[in-house]
XYZ file of C-alpha atoms in Angstrom:
725
model
C 0.000 0.000 0.000
C 1.049 3.586 -0.525
C 2.070 5.578 2.499
C -0.370 7.913 4.242
C 1.618 10.893 2.924
C 4.753 11.657 0.933
C 7.203 13.212 3.404
C 9.312 16.241 2.609
C 12.695 14.968 1.352
C 15.717 15.366 3.578
C 18.416 17.360 1.743
C 21.939 15.959 1.646
C 23.569 19.393 1.815
C 23.081 22.387 4.124
C 21.121 25.466 3.071
C 23.503 28.410 2.991
C 22.772 32.104 2.899
C 18.978 31.918 3.066
C 18.301 32.513 6.768
C 16.354 35.724 6.148
C 14.196 34.182 3.422
C 13.408 31.120 5.565
C 12.313 33.347 8.447
C 10.184 35.473 6.124
C 8.492 32.411 4.609
C 7.661 30.986 8.023
C 6.245 34.293 9.185
C 4.030 34.613 6.108
C 2.777 31.028 6.441
C 1.969 31.677 10.075
C -0.617 34.235 8.983
C -1.635 33.183 5.465
C -2.516 29.947 3.666
C -0.784 30.321 0.293
C 2.799 31.367 -0.287
C 4.520 31.045 -3.654
C 8.298 31.190 -3.848
C 9.059 32.681 -7.269
C 12.349 33.066 -9.103
C 14.351 32.046 -12.141
C 15.435 28.472 -12.723
C 18.404 27.510 -10.579
C 17.902 30.146 -7.863
C 17.146 27.534 -5.166
C 13.347 27.712 -4.832
C 12.903 24.011 -4.098
C 15.771 23.954 -1.590
C 14.356 26.938 0.291
C 10.805 25.555 0.320
C 12.048 22.182 1.511
C 13.830 23.833 4.428
C 10.671 25.726 5.385
C 8.408 22.676 5.092
C 10.732 20.472 7.143
C 9.771 22.549 10.155
C 6.064 21.677 9.760
C 4.818 18.432 11.320
C 3.057 16.249 8.778
C 4.022 18.372 5.760
C 3.487 16.543 2.464
C 5.710 16.960 -0.614
C 4.179 16.967 -4.116
C 6.633 16.981 -7.024
C 4.832 18.285 -10.111
C 7.882 18.306 -12.398
C 7.121 14.899 -14.021
C 3.578 15.956 -14.972
C 2.697 17.178 -18.452
C -1.104 17.209 -18.037
C -2.508 19.875 -15.666
C -5.550 17.628 -15.093
C -3.277 15.307 -13.092
C -2.223 17.952 -10.557
C -5.040 17.541 -8.006
C -5.081 13.723 -8.373
C -1.324 13.790 -7.738
C -1.924 15.875 -4.615
C -4.516 13.344 -3.482
C -2.139 10.419 -3.961
C 0.636 12.235 -2.122
C -1.808 12.368 0.808
C -2.376 8.608 0.549
C -5.787 8.833 -1.115
C -6.842 6.658 -4.031
C -9.562 6.232 -6.627
C -11.062 2.776 -6.345
C -14.730 3.466 -7.049
C -17.227 5.833 -8.623
C -16.311 8.883 -6.540
C -13.901 11.159 -8.445
C -10.522 11.449 -6.797
C -10.825 15.222 -6.587
C -14.054 14.807 -4.601
C -12.269 12.418 -2.249
C -9.533 15.031 -1.852
C -12.029 17.798 -1.038
C -13.807 15.670 1.542
C -10.567 14.470 3.112
C -9.191 17.987 3.592
C -12.492 19.701 4.427
C -11.927 19.573 8.197
C -8.278 18.542 8.503
C -5.081 20.494 9.121
C -2.755 19.916 6.165
C 0.407 21.476 4.764
C 1.347 20.873 1.130
C 4.581 21.747 -0.626
C 3.799 21.931 -4.348
C 7.069 21.974 -6.263
C 7.490 23.147 -9.897
C 4.032 24.551 -10.584
C 4.996 26.796 -13.505
C 4.486 24.227 -16.294
C 1.002 23.156 -15.121
C -0.479 26.611 -14.501
C -3.784 25.576 -16.077
C -4.408 23.678 -12.817
C -4.382 26.773 -10.590
C -8.179 27.233 -10.694
C -8.529 23.779 -9.165
C -5.955 24.693 -6.536
C -7.833 27.894 -5.731
C -11.057 25.905 -5.359
C -9.288 23.430 -3.063
C -8.068 26.236 -0.809
C -11.537 27.779 -0.732
C -13.200 24.497 0.231
C -10.588 23.473 2.813
C -10.073 26.274 5.357
C -7.399 24.378 7.316
C -5.180 23.747 4.286
C -1.892 25.623 3.846
C 0.070 25.547 0.583
C 3.694 26.444 -0.067
C 4.390 26.471 -3.810
C 7.463 26.992 -5.959
C 7.141 28.462 -9.446
C 8.991 30.574 -11.962
C 5.964 32.871 -12.077
C 3.083 33.781 -9.718
C -0.014 31.568 -9.632
C -2.289 34.651 -9.565
C -5.071 33.166 -7.458
C -6.905 34.764 -4.503
C -5.004 34.820 -1.243
C -1.585 34.293 -2.822
C 1.442 35.881 -1.155
C 4.753 35.989 -3.012
C 8.309 35.511 -1.858
C 10.572 36.565 -4.750
C 13.837 34.657 -4.475
C 16.876 36.399 -5.897
C 20.287 34.803 -6.468
C 22.656 34.836 -3.514
C 24.497 38.097 -2.839
C 27.906 38.237 -4.495
C 31.030 39.816 -3.051
C 32.310 43.186 -4.121
C 35.950 43.772 -4.841
C 38.247 41.656 -2.668
C 37.966 38.047 -1.490
C 34.430 38.320 -0.065
C 34.940 35.527 2.474
C 31.699 36.424 4.243
C 29.566 36.443 1.105
C 26.771 33.787 0.977
C 27.627 32.881 -2.614
C 31.277 32.318 -1.687
C 30.237 30.261 1.343
C 27.996 28.051 -0.833
C 30.699 27.571 -3.477
C 33.350 26.629 -0.900
C 31.013 24.281 0.933
C 30.393 22.315 -2.265
C 34.104 22.298 -3.174
C 35.064 20.973 0.275
C 32.339 18.315 0.099
C 34.205 16.844 -2.873
C 37.715 17.624 -1.538
C 37.644 17.785 2.284
C 41.392 18.372 2.554
C 41.579 21.206 0.032
C 43.219 24.302 1.457
C 41.857 27.681 0.411
C 44.176 30.683 0.719
C 43.526 34.388 0.259
C 44.469 34.169 -3.395
C 42.000 31.353 -3.897
C 39.299 33.358 -2.163
C 39.764 36.220 -4.593
C 39.386 33.753 -7.482
C 36.261 32.300 -5.895
C 34.813 35.793 -5.504
C 35.405 36.497 -9.206
C 33.679 33.193 -10.104
C 30.671 34.046 -7.924
C 30.384 37.468 -9.560
C 30.640 35.913 -13.035
C 27.830 33.491 -12.135
C 25.639 36.225 -10.582
C 25.344 34.235 -7.347
C 22.944 31.728 -8.935
C 23.013 28.664 -6.598
C 22.628 25.949 -9.271
C 25.335 27.576 -11.410
C 27.620 27.779 -8.372
C 27.089 24.115 -7.560
C 27.788 23.062 -11.139
C 30.937 25.160 -11.227
C 32.131 23.853 -7.855
C 31.834 20.307 -9.178
C 34.425 21.143 -11.867
C 37.139 22.380 -9.500
C 38.605 18.912 -8.997
C 39.032 18.580 -12.750
C 40.136 22.003 -13.959
C 41.032 23.875 -10.769
C 39.972 27.371 -9.855
C 42.183 28.957 -12.483
C 40.722 26.901 -15.320
C 37.228 27.674 -14.161
C 38.042 31.345 -13.878
C 39.369 31.511 -17.434
C 36.017 30.236 -18.731
C 34.125 32.533 -16.424
C 35.988 35.453 -17.900
C 35.439 34.549 -21.542
C 32.257 32.441 -21.802
C 29.699 33.996 -19.516
C 27.206 34.062 -22.396
C 27.674 30.973 -24.598
C 24.405 31.649 -26.482
C 23.520 35.118 -27.719
C 19.791 34.318 -27.701
C 19.764 33.442 -23.976
C 18.062 36.129 -21.799
C 20.432 37.983 -19.469
C 19.018 36.396 -16.328
C 19.783 32.892 -17.664
C 23.256 33.476 -19.097
C 25.208 32.613 -15.963
C 23.390 29.310 -15.617
C 23.840 28.530 -19.316
C 27.526 29.254 -18.893
C 27.840 26.940 -15.907
C 26.042 24.125 -17.747
C 28.228 24.747 -20.792
C 31.383 24.440 -18.648
C 30.178 21.146 -17.242
C 29.354 19.737 -20.662
C 32.661 20.927 -22.136
C 34.491 18.675 -19.669
C 32.560 15.554 -20.754
C 33.541 13.116 -23.475
C 31.263 12.846 -26.513
C 29.537 9.672 -25.285
C 28.684 11.281 -21.930
C 27.218 14.303 -23.731
C 25.123 11.975 -25.912
C 23.857 10.092 -22.848
C 23.088 13.395 -21.089
C 20.869 14.424 -23.982
C 19.145 11.052 -24.165
C 18.426 10.961 -20.433
C 16.087 13.921 -20.923
C 13.538 11.377 -22.209
C 12.840 10.387 -18.591
C 10.083 12.393 -16.936
C 11.019 11.268 -13.422
C 13.798 9.076 -12.066
C 15.398 5.951 -13.505
C 17.709 3.062 -12.657
C 21.056 2.279 -14.295
C 19.749 -0.864 -16.084
C 16.829 1.112 -17.514
C 19.195 3.866 -18.654
C 21.217 1.211 -20.469
C 18.049 -0.218 -22.027
C 16.759 3.160 -23.240
C 19.890 5.276 -23.785
C 22.630 2.746 -24.467
C 23.904 1.234 -27.681
C 25.207 -2.234 -28.546
C 28.689 -2.511 -27.099
C 28.460 0.862 -25.330
C 27.854 0.989 -21.590
C 26.106 4.031 -20.114
C 27.596 3.302 -16.676
C 30.775 5.397 -17.057
C 28.806 8.219 -18.659
C 26.274 8.136 -15.825
C 29.086 8.246 -13.264
C 30.634 11.243 -15.039
C 27.296 13.082 -15.073
C 26.871 12.466 -11.345
C 30.409 13.667 -10.672
C 29.733 16.882 -12.600
C 26.423 17.421 -10.703
C 24.376 17.139 -13.891
C 22.550 14.070 -12.533
C 21.534 13.372 -8.943
C 21.618 10.059 -7.077
C 18.394 9.300 -5.187
C 18.314 6.529 -2.536
C 15.530 4.034 -3.265
C 15.037 1.121 -0.896
C 18.194 -0.970 -0.936
C 19.405 0.569 -4.221
C 19.587 3.918 -5.971
C 17.811 5.753 -8.762
C 18.927 8.778 -10.737
C 17.171 11.999 -11.631
C 17.785 15.351 -13.286
C 16.703 18.720 -12.005
C 13.990 20.087 -14.273
C 16.207 23.013 -15.305
C 18.953 20.620 -16.400
C 16.500 18.246 -18.079
C 15.259 21.046 -20.295
C 18.823 21.890 -21.280
C 19.600 18.234 -21.957
C 16.530 17.945 -24.186
C 18.045 20.622 -26.394
C 21.112 18.434 -26.914
C 19.144 15.341 -28.001
C 19.471 14.687 -31.722
C 16.222 14.962 -33.691
C 16.897 11.662 -35.468
C 17.594 9.784 -32.236
C 15.175 6.924 -31.527
C 15.414 7.270 -27.721
C 11.716 8.155 -27.433
C 10.757 4.964 -29.291
C 13.033 2.858 -27.094
C 11.540 4.509 -24.012
C 8.037 3.641 -25.267
C 9.101 0.060 -26.006
C 10.517 -0.308 -22.494
C 7.279 1.076 -21.001
C 5.359 -1.483 -23.073
C 7.516 -4.218 -21.535
C 6.734 -2.936 -18.027
C 3.025 -2.981 -18.873
C 3.255 -6.498 -20.308
C 4.843 -7.655 -17.038
C 1.837 -6.220 -15.184
C -0.567 -8.019 -17.533
C 1.133 -11.368 -16.893
C 1.831 -10.660 -13.219
C -0.767 -12.926 -11.524
C 1.394 -15.272 -9.482
C 3.747 -15.172 -6.503
C 5.504 -12.000 -7.743
C 2.391 -10.054 -8.683
C 2.830 -7.484 -5.907
C 6.445 -6.901 -6.990
C 5.393 -6.194 -10.592
C 2.657 -3.817 -9.457
C 5.301 -2.037 -7.358
C 7.502 -1.724 -10.463
C 4.653 -0.026 -12.326
C 4.139 2.307 -9.359
C 7.835 3.227 -9.345
C 7.796 3.871 -13.104
C 4.446 5.703 -13.218
C 5.975 8.987 -14.391
C 7.554 7.181 -17.352
C 4.407 5.230 -18.205
C 2.433 8.470 -18.203
C 5.016 10.188 -20.397
C 5.003 7.334 -22.928
C 1.207 7.343 -23.156
C 0.887 11.139 -23.336
C 3.435 11.585 -26.133
C 2.382 8.474 -28.058
C 2.389 9.564 -31.744
C -0.455 8.497 -34.043
C 1.702 5.927 -35.829
C 2.402 4.208 -32.484
C -1.242 4.092 -31.375
C -1.440 0.255 -31.295
C 1.582 0.164 -28.964
C 0.018 2.842 -26.770
C -3.275 0.943 -26.655
C -1.539 -2.264 -25.582
C 0.468 -0.420 -22.941
C -2.611 1.246 -21.437
C -4.641 -1.988 -21.636
C -1.892 -4.187 -20.169
C -1.688 -1.868 -17.152
C -5.251 -2.797 -16.144
C -4.256 -4.571 -12.920
C -2.194 -1.538 -11.910
C -4.925 0.988 -12.743
C -7.386 -1.139 -10.734
C -5.381 -2.280 -7.714
C -3.601 1.001 -7.044
C -6.657 3.212 -7.555
C -5.904 4.931 -10.870
C -9.279 4.108 -12.408
C -9.970 7.515 -13.907
C -6.488 7.996 -15.293
C -6.424 4.547 -16.889
C -9.886 5.131 -18.337
C -8.850 8.481 -19.814
C -5.730 7.077 -21.485
C -7.714 4.209 -23.013
C -10.612 6.372 -24.173
C -8.289 8.941 -25.755
C -6.288 6.343 -27.680
C -9.382 4.357 -28.706
C -10.858 7.524 -30.233
C -8.010 7.763 -32.751
C -8.555 6.433 -36.287
C -5.278 4.531 -35.894
C -6.862 2.455 -33.106
C -8.465 0.317 -35.824
C -5.101 -0.741 -37.245
C -4.592 -3.554 -34.723
C -7.907 -5.293 -33.825
C -6.206 -7.398 -31.152
C -4.938 -4.286 -29.355
C -8.382 -2.698 -29.696
C -10.075 -5.724 -28.097
C -7.629 -5.629 -25.182
C -8.177 -1.895 -24.699
C -11.966 -2.224 -24.760
C -11.825 -5.064 -22.237
C -9.721 -3.023 -19.819
C -11.824 0.093 -20.365
C -15.027 -1.862 -19.695
C -13.820 -3.075 -16.302
C -12.476 0.338 -15.261
C -15.866 1.861 -16.103
C -17.586 -0.917 -14.159
C -15.632 -0.178 -10.973
C -16.632 3.468 -11.392
C -20.303 2.460 -11.473
C -20.725 3.435 -15.122
C -22.700 0.280 -15.910
C -23.914 1.456 -19.312
C -20.429 2.489 -20.394
C -18.927 -0.742 -19.072
C -21.414 -2.929 -20.881
C -21.006 -0.932 -24.073
C -17.223 -1.355 -24.083
C -17.428 -5.070 -23.199
C -20.117 -5.708 -25.832
C -17.973 -4.020 -28.491
C -14.960 -6.060 -27.389
C -17.010 -9.275 -27.553
C -18.312 -8.477 -31.044
C -14.845 -7.678 -32.342
C -13.355 -10.811 -30.745
C -16.095 -12.923 -32.321
C -15.460 -11.403 -35.759
C -11.767 -12.159 -35.404
C -12.410 -15.766 -34.375
C -10.918 -15.125 -30.944
C -12.938 -17.630 -28.906
C -10.955 -17.156 -25.701
C -11.304 -13.370 -25.918
C -15.057 -13.679 -26.499
C -15.389 -15.981 -23.478
C -13.449 -13.507 -21.318
C -15.882 -10.769 -22.338
C -18.877 -13.000 -21.588
C -17.592 -13.597 -18.060
C -16.939 -9.896 -17.523
C -20.446 -9.061 -18.738
C -21.775 -11.525 -16.167
C -19.957 -9.570 -13.456
C -21.264 -6.277 -14.868
C -24.880 -7.499 -14.849
C -24.430 -8.876 -11.325
C -23.330 -5.393 -10.215
C -26.447 -3.956 -11.865
C -28.793 -6.550 -10.402
C -30.226 -7.753 -13.744
C -28.566 -11.112 -14.221
C -31.291 -13.003 -16.084
C -30.537 -11.119 -19.297
C -26.923 -12.309 -19.308
C -27.268 -15.813 -17.829
C -27.345 -17.674 -21.141
C -24.317 -15.857 -22.534
C -22.403 -16.410 -19.293
C -23.147 -20.139 -19.577
C -21.892 -20.221 -23.173
C -18.844 -18.231 -22.158
C -17.896 -20.854 -19.599
C -18.434 -23.652 -22.120
C -16.191 -21.911 -24.672
C -13.538 -21.204 -22.030
C -13.501 -24.900 -21.071
C -13.153 -25.851 -24.720
C -10.268 -23.405 -25.212
C -8.671 -24.435 -21.890
C -7.488 -20.822 -21.456
C -6.662 -19.924 -17.857
C -7.725 -16.272 -17.756
C -11.052 -16.776 -19.593
C -11.794 -19.742 -17.303
C -11.023 -17.591 -14.283
C -13.277 -14.841 -15.567
C -16.203 -17.072 -16.635
C -16.345 -19.186 -13.466
C -16.517 -15.956 -11.481
C -19.024 -14.276 -13.794
C -21.427 -17.225 -13.993
C -20.960 -17.946 -10.281
C -22.115 -14.445 -9.394
C -25.023 -14.711 -11.806
C -26.143 -17.932 -10.119
C -25.722 -16.313 -6.705
C -27.999 -13.441 -7.717
C -30.497 -15.950 -9.153
C -30.710 -17.698 -5.800
C -29.063 -20.896 -7.089
C -26.682 -21.078 -4.171
C -25.328 -24.601 -4.708
C -24.379 -23.896 -8.329
C -22.880 -20.552 -7.359
C -20.797 -22.128 -4.620
C -19.495 -24.861 -6.932
C -18.487 -22.341 -9.589
C -16.791 -20.017 -7.129
C -14.956 -22.928 -5.526
C -13.691 -23.846 -9.005
C -12.737 -20.208 -9.466
C -10.741 -20.366 -6.218
C -8.862 -23.464 -7.418
C -8.036 -21.755 -10.703
C -6.906 -18.606 -8.881
C -4.623 -20.488 -6.479
C -1.360 -19.452 -8.254
C -2.242 -15.803 -7.667
C -2.301 -14.536 -4.054
C -4.583 -11.674 -5.119
C -6.878 -13.907 -7.201
C -7.067 -16.497 -4.427
C -7.978 -13.773 -1.931
C -10.692 -12.429 -4.222
C -12.192 -15.885 -4.727
C -11.850 -16.596 -1.008
C -13.737 -13.428 -0.190
C -16.785 -14.627 -2.159
C -16.603 -18.023 -0.463
C -16.289 -16.270 2.883
C -19.741 -14.776 2.354
C -21.163 -18.195 1.530
C -19.644 -19.522 4.746
C -21.083 -16.599 6.689
C -24.578 -17.064 5.288
C -24.366 -20.779 6.138
C -23.363 -19.992 9.701
C -19.753 -21.250 9.416
C -18.320 -18.215 11.146
C -14.877 -19.719 11.691
C -14.296 -20.339 7.986
C -15.792 -16.975 7.024
C -13.582 -15.090 9.463
C -10.449 -16.885 8.235
C -11.202 -16.088 4.599
C -11.942 -12.422 5.295
C -8.743 -11.967 7.315
C -6.583 -13.815 4.777
C -8.096 -11.661 2.045
C -7.372 -8.466 3.955
C -3.710 -9.428 4.340
C -3.399 -10.187 0.606
C -5.157 -7.006 -0.499
C -3.119 -4.833 1.875
C 0.093 -6.396 0.550
C -0.665 -5.661 -3.081
C -2.330 -2.296 -2.420
C -5.882 -3.124 -3.552
C -7.850 -0.255 -2.038
C -11.194 -1.397 -3.429
C -11.194 -4.900 -1.934
C -9.599 -4.208 1.454
C -12.612 -2.520 3.110
C -14.880 -5.318 1.821
C -12.916 -7.782 3.949
C -13.396 -5.601 7.017
C -17.121 -5.555 6.354
C -17.161 -9.343 6.240
C -15.134 -9.661 9.425
C -17.425 -7.113 11.094
C -20.499 -9.139 10.190
C -18.826 -12.236 11.644
C -17.980 -10.377 14.863
C -21.565 -9.124 15.165
C -22.924 -12.636 14.636
C -20.641 -13.894 17.414
C -21.952 -11.224 19.758
C -18.709 -9.205 19.736
C -20.479 -5.917 19.176
C -17.641 -3.524 19.997
C -15.245 -5.400 17.723
C -17.840 -5.345 14.954
C -18.260 -1.584 15.243
C -14.486 -1.106 15.224
C -14.190 -3.142 12.029
C -17.037 -1.264 10.360
C -15.406 2.051 11.321
C -12.095 0.891 9.839
C -13.882 -0.121 6.643
C -15.534 3.301 6.486
C -12.174 5.034 6.908
C -10.572 2.926 4.189
C -13.465 3.706 1.846
C -13.194 7.418 2.528
C -9.525 7.337 1.474
C -10.265 5.147 -1.555
C -13.393 6.973 -2.715
C -15.504 3.795 -2.807
C -18.952 2.747 -1.648
C -20.131 -0.434 0.026
C -21.214 -3.188 -2.375
C -24.945 -2.828 -2.995
C -25.587 -6.579 -2.811
C -23.952 -6.818 0.653
C -25.196 -3.544 2.096
C -28.320 -5.071 3.740
C -26.209 -7.643 5.629
C -23.803 -4.940 6.807
C -26.572 -2.549 7.831
C -28.314 -5.237 9.898
C -25.058 -6.278 11.550
C -24.103 -2.690 12.375
C -27.548 -1.835 13.767
C -27.540 -4.993 15.851
C -24.061 -4.239 17.188
C -25.043 -0.694 18.134
C -28.093 -1.952 19.993
C -26.026 -4.652 21.701
C -23.468 -2.087 22.867
C -26.311 -0.007 24.316
C -27.886 -2.963 26.159
C -26.326 -6.428 25.793
C -28.827 -9.280 25.566
C -29.038 -11.493 28.696
C -28.145 -15.189 28.913
C -25.155 -14.799 26.534
C -27.426 -14.468 23.488
C -25.555 -13.007 20.506
C -26.769 -10.053 18.458
C -27.712 -12.333 15.553
C -29.562 -14.737 17.879
C -31.486 -11.824 19.396
C -32.400 -10.743 15.874
C -33.682 -14.281 15.129
C -35.611 -14.355 18.389
C -37.424 -11.140 17.497
C -38.340 -12.532 14.077
C -39.665 -15.671 15.801
C -41.756 -13.361 17.969
C -43.091 -11.798 14.747
C -44.341 -15.249 13.720
C -41.798 -15.975 10.957
C -40.795 -19.537 10.124
C -37.147 -20.594 9.813
C -37.400 -20.384 6.031
C -38.850 -16.864 6.237
C -36.187 -15.841 8.754
C -33.502 -17.116 6.404
C -34.889 -15.085 3.519
C -35.219 -11.971 5.687
C -31.631 -12.212 6.963
C -30.034 -13.608 3.803
C -29.056 -16.888 5.468
C -30.000 -20.479 4.773
C -32.980 -22.140 6.438
C -30.566 -24.576 8.094
C -28.613 -21.679 9.643
C -31.809 -20.075 10.917
C -32.782 -23.387 12.477
C -29.380 -23.633 14.170
C -29.876 -20.179 15.688
C -33.255 -21.182 17.135
C -31.727 -24.359 18.606
C -28.999 -22.235 20.216
C -31.685 -19.995 21.669
C -33.531 -22.970 23.175
C -30.333 -24.189 24.781
C -29.228 -20.820 26.169
C -32.697 -19.849 27.427
C -33.613 -23.285 28.728
C -36.900 -23.326 26.803
C -38.476 -25.856 24.470
C -40.909 -24.026 22.170
C -40.895 -21.155 19.722
C -43.638 -19.525 21.774
C -41.306 -19.440 24.782
C -38.553 -17.892 22.607
C -41.092 -15.274 21.472
C -42.122 -14.513 25.039
C -38.487 -14.050 26.076
C -37.767 -11.775 23.108
C -40.786 -9.608 23.926
C -39.379 -9.060 27.405
C -35.951 -7.882 26.169
C -35.988 -4.064 25.863
C -35.473 -2.670 22.362
C -33.263 0.364 21.879
C -33.025 2.545 18.787
C -29.753 2.395 16.921
C -27.175 4.918 18.014
C -27.623 8.306 16.421
C -23.999 8.305 15.230
C -21.709 5.539 14.053
C -18.972 6.317 16.551
C -17.161 3.318 17.939
C -16.782 2.960 21.705
C -13.304 4.121 22.749
C -11.318 0.993 23.542
C -7.972 2.749 23.805
C -6.680 0.911 20.728
C -5.871 2.399 17.335
C -8.067 1.007 14.577
C -5.889 -0.602 11.921
C -6.614 -2.800 8.912
C -6.893 -6.524 9.390
C -3.764 -8.533 8.678
């Protein structure tokens, strides 16, 4: 699962010369809710904002640099807060509701290239009065309530050595970080002062220049500073010092390192060394030495990631590197091909390593987005396959809307008809994403089109898969009779084709149809077969086990039901499935209520509600009556426990007996089997020491009834509510 919030990164170097600006920023944020740090590229906006935000408990960092689409800004904010989109509720709505009455501090970094999103940001601030935003941008956001902190370059020394100048202090700090034993005399200080003046005190330019001292020395650097301050005539004055510093760094690289630097601009976010080799390398040419040289010259940063490292470029440097990439270079195509391989791994991930492959897609999300957004018309089939193959990722990690939008946009292109197989796959994935967003008409339309196209192509397995998915879609809509015959044929075709995924889909689809039709024995048999087929996949096995857990619950086998719900919760939490996790808590809550553990039931329901709020989902319509009865019974039991050790479910049965219902009628009313209802009445006879239904009715009439609690608050047990596992 994703963390509850993305923490502010911890810088590896000290902030020098910005004490006044840090104090000013903190003072402004103490009185106002939106502060934008503005300045030219390379002046240290991110570093300053990071320092300010580190002093705020619970501050959340949102890096907007990898985004190209302004529509993704607020969803990215939501995900940085640990929210997801796993149901019909738009992620932005989930974000508004989550922040409506919460204290929150957001650092939004690199806003300038997604300025079309500022109206949404203004609306968020208006709706959420306890939200504070610190933004960095090359230009103001120009929204109500904005306060600006213009950030100038560091002061430079006048004539002389300027030992006390902030720009000199920054330069020397970075030089000594690379050469701790380097001695700096008065003559050196005068040279450093001249370098700082030549670079206008721009922090990024100073850091780049300091990285070259080991190679060329101060004198060599100073020669360039005196003759090449403006390497490009067309560069605006305010950018010339930075352009000069970048030009110095590149001039010290060999040709291969310069080529790799340009090619690395294809990455929207961070990357690993093997991926850099895959995308930017050539046969017989290793990018490793070039990557090491770029790190040494401060043109590429090393970012710790788990037990390994990733690499990234500052946005200012990435833009410069993009200008060095050759127009005829096929790096973009190789990047797209690599993203297609990542997506294919997600498609085929069901198995022991499925969570690991979903994590890979999460780590490479910025690259997957970039490949899909810049997919040219001629590469539409590849883009369709990439977006379709990512279905499990879009679903499990709560990117339903984004996955849907990519698929719909690519399917609308004329070029989408070039590869019918890719079109079928895209329609199948789109249909399911629409289904989980409660767009039943859209889901059925996409799945019907996919089925028709698969049938025309002679793709029997693909048609069967669609038939099973349509069974699930009709089950969600509550009109299963219309699809029953096709779901049956789908299963027959899947058996004939002996294709694992269509069999998995059709046993589930027809099983749910039979469940909704009241044919419990057939439904159970099909879902048990589905569980056997899903066994290689921890996620699939948990999903099948969850359905069987409800059958066990309705049959009164509370031990088996509880085990399946808890096992499912552990599996869903491990893989990050936000949609399924709260369902398991609902099941476990119903079990607890049936056992008479009312407080535990209410705790589990409250946890499920909290998980749904963060995921933007709703409780399954076909299970809502069971959950509502269990919750109401638990609330009443907490108010006044039933005497004689009678459980909440048994008290419910006793009251229905008092109403004159038979065991069969009680079973239908409560959604349990007649046999289970009979077992509850036998338990009542034993606990109450009575022999007739009339005596049970008389006892029930004497037990006071209490209205359900006015609020759903859980009694305070002193324990933090956490997901099952």
